[in-house]
Amino acid sequence: MNLVLIGGLSNEKFISKTIPLVKSNKVKKIYLFRPNGNVYSNNSKIINLPFISKTKNYNSNLFQRLIFDLYHLVGLSIIFCFRKVDFIIGIYLYPYGSYASLFGKFFNIPTILILPGTDFKQLKEKKKNIKLFYDASYIGLRGSKTKGEMIKMGFKEKKLFVLPNVIEVQNAISIHG
């Protein structure tokens, strides 16, 4: 299986969440797309895609934001057009989950969105970008309380799973069927 993994997190958290994917014999390639680059040096399974870091004025400068998004959309488009991808995993909502959702829908690839606590708060209070989550194939959550709240918000229980401290490829595979 080949994955596109789009996400932020500190290097330490990223490694702790993704090491089972890297170690799994079922995962052949991981196209890694994150601002901090490849934290798995000398691993032939990981293909690091270039990422432009956000600038301090990113949110206030529309031109910089447009360039940032266009560059990343083109880079990811090339991967999806020329490589076989079985799953897309987006960690955090913007821009990573947005990219994952967009490409999953466009290329008909199952998408797993990982919803950290800060994103859940926005989702619950402001209904911000809720459509992205309804469109996701699966949603990884921080705990069973969050899962219960998501069900109350109208999300289907079969789409939701509670993440252990790490992202385990077996969970994604067993959920997908």
Coordinates of C-alpha atoms in Angstrom, one line a residue:
M1 CA 0.0 0.0 0.0
N2 CA 1.2 3.5 -0.8
L3 CA 0.2 6.5 1.4
V4 CA 0.3 10.2 1.1
L5 CA 0.9 11.6 4.6
I6 CA 0.2 15.4 5.0
G7 CA 0.7 16.9 8.4
G8 CA 2.3 19.1 10.9
L9 CA 3.2 18.3 14.5
S10 CA 6.6 18.6 16.2
N11 CA 9.1 16.1 15.0
E12 CA 8.8 14.0 18.2
K13 CA 5.0 13.8 18.1
F14 CA 5.1 13.1 14.4
I15 CA 7.5 10.2 14.8
S16 CA 5.5 8.8 17.8
K17 CA 2.2 8.9 15.7
T18 CA 3.6 7.5 12.5
I19 CA 6.3 5.0 13.3
P20 CA 4.0 2.0 12.9
L21 CA 3.3 3.2 9.3
V22 CA 7.0 3.4 8.6
K23 CA 7.7 0.0 10.1
S24 CA 4.8 -1.8 8.6
N25 CA 5.5 -4.4 5.8
K26 CA 2.1 -3.6 4.3
V27 CA 3.2 0.0 3.5
K28 CA 5.5 0.2 0.5
K29 CA 5.9 4.0 0.1
I30 CA 5.0 7.0 2.1
Y31 CA 4.9 10.3 0.2
L32 CA 5.6 12.7 3.1
F33 CA 4.4 16.3 2.8
R34 CA 5.1 18.3 6.0
P35 CA 6.7 21.6 6.8
N36 CA 9.4 20.1 9.0
G37 CA 10.5 17.7 6.2
N38 CA 11.6 14.1 6.6
V39 CA 12.3 13.1 10.1
Y40 CA 13.1 9.5 9.0
S41 CA 16.5 10.0 7.4
N42 CA 17.9 7.2 5.3
N43 CA 14.7 5.4 5.0
S44 CA 14.0 4.4 1.3
K45 CA 10.2 3.9 2.1
I46 CA 9.8 7.7 2.7
I47 CA 9.7 10.1 -0.2
N48 CA 9.9 13.6 1.1
L49 CA 8.0 16.2 -0.9
P50 CA 9.2 19.9 -0.7
F51 CA 7.1 22.1 1.4
I52 CA 7.2 25.9 1.7
S53 CA 7.0 27.1 5.3
K54 CA 4.3 29.6 6.2
T55 CA 5.6 33.2 6.8
K56 CA 4.7 35.3 9.8
N57 CA 2.3 37.3 7.7
Y58 CA 0.7 34.3 6.1
N59 CA -2.8 34.9 7.4
S60 CA -2.7 38.7 6.6
N61 CA -1.1 38.5 3.2
L62 CA -3.5 37.1 0.6
F63 CA -0.8 36.9 -2.1
Q64 CA 1.6 34.9 0.1
R65 CA -1.3 32.6 1.0
L66 CA -2.2 32.1 -2.6
I67 CA 1.4 31.2 -3.6
F68 CA 1.7 28.9 -0.6
D69 CA -1.5 27.0 -1.5
L70 CA -0.8 26.9 -5.3
Y71 CA 2.7 25.6 -4.8
H72 CA 1.5 22.8 -2.6
L73 CA -1.6 21.9 -4.7
V74 CA 0.6 21.6 -7.8
G75 CA 3.2 19.5 -5.9
L76 CA 0.6 17.1 -4.6
S77 CA -1.2 17.0 -7.9
I78 CA 1.9 15.6 -9.5
I79 CA 2.1 12.8 -7.0
F80 CA -1.6 11.8 -7.4
C81 CA -1.3 11.9 -11.2
F82 CA 1.8 9.9 -11.5
R83 CA 1.9 7.6 -8.5
K84 CA -0.5 4.9 -7.2
V85 CA -1.9 6.1 -3.8
D86 CA -4.1 3.9 -1.7
F87 CA -4.8 6.2 1.3
I88 CA -4.4 9.8 2.2
I89 CA -3.8 10.8 5.8
G90 CA -4.2 14.5 6.8
I91 CA -3.1 15.6 10.3
Y92 CA -4.7 18.9 11.4
L93 CA -7.4 20.7 9.4
Y94 CA -5.6 23.5 7.6
P95 CA -3.9 23.2 5.4
Y96 CA -3.2 19.5 5.7
G97 CA -6.7 18.1 6.2
S98 CA -8.0 20.5 3.5
Y99 CA -5.4 19.2 1.0
A100 CA -6.2 15.5 2.0
S101 CA -9.9 16.0 1.6
L102 CA -9.6 17.8 -1.7
F103 CA -7.4 15.2 -3.3
G104 CA -9.3 12.3 -1.8
K105 CA -12.5 13.5 -3.3
F106 CA -11.0 14.5 -6.7
F107 CA -9.0 11.3 -7.2
N108 CA -11.5 9.0 -5.3
I109 CA -8.9 7.9 -2.7
P110 CA -10.0 7.0 0.8
T111 CA -9.0 9.8 3.2
I112 CA -8.3 9.6 6.9
L113 CA -8.5 13.0 8.7
I114 CA -6.8 13.2 12.1
L115 CA -8.6 15.7 14.3
P116 CA -6.6 17.1 17.2
G117 CA -8.2 18.8 20.1
T118 CA -7.8 22.3 18.8
D119 CA -9.5 21.4 15.5
F120 CA -12.3 19.6 17.3
K121 CA -13.0 22.8 19.4
Q122 CA -13.3 24.8 16.2
L123 CA -15.5 22.2 14.6
K124 CA -17.8 21.9 17.5
E125 CA -18.1 25.6 18.4
K126 CA -18.0 27.2 15.0
K127 CA -18.9 24.3 12.7
K128 CA -15.7 25.5 10.8
N129 CA -15.0 23.3 7.8
I130 CA -17.4 20.6 8.9
K131 CA -18.0 19.5 5.3
L132 CA -14.4 18.3 5.1
F133 CA -15.1 15.9 8.0
Y134 CA -18.4 14.7 6.6
D135 CA -16.6 13.9 3.3
A136 CA -13.7 12.0 5.0
S137 CA -13.6 8.2 4.7
Y138 CA -12.5 8.0 8.3
I139 CA -11.8 10.3 11.2
G140 CA -9.2 9.7 13.9
L141 CA -10.0 11.3 17.2
R142 CA -8.2 11.9 20.5
G143 CA -10.6 10.0 22.8
S144 CA -13.9 8.3 23.3
K145 CA -15.5 11.5 24.7
T146 CA -14.7 13.3 21.4
K147 CA -16.1 10.3 19.5
G148 CA -19.4 10.5 21.4
E149 CA -19.7 14.2 20.7
M150 CA -19.0 13.7 17.0
I151 CA -21.8 11.1 16.9
K152 CA -24.1 13.6 18.6
M153 CA -23.1 16.1 15.8
G154 CA -24.4 13.6 13.2
F155 CA -21.2 11.8 12.2
K156 CA -21.5 8.1 11.5
E157 CA -19.9 5.9 14.2
K158 CA -18.4 3.6 11.6
K159 CA -16.3 6.5 10.2
L160 CA -14.9 7.3 13.6
F161 CA -12.0 5.7 15.5
V162 CA -10.1 6.7 18.6
L163 CA -6.4 7.0 17.9
P164 CA -4.0 5.2 20.2
N165 CA -0.8 7.2 21.0
V166 CA 0.4 6.1 17.5
I167 CA -1.2 5.8 14.1
E168 CA -1.4 2.0 13.5
V169 CA -1.7 0.8 10.0
Q170 CA -3.8 -2.2 11.1
N171 CA -6.5 0.2 12.4
A172 CA -6.8 1.9 9.1
I173 CA -6.7 -1.4 7.2
S174 CA -9.3 -3.1 9.4
I175 CA -11.6 -0.1 9.3
H176 CA -11.3 0.1 5.5
G177 CA -12.2 -3.6 5.2

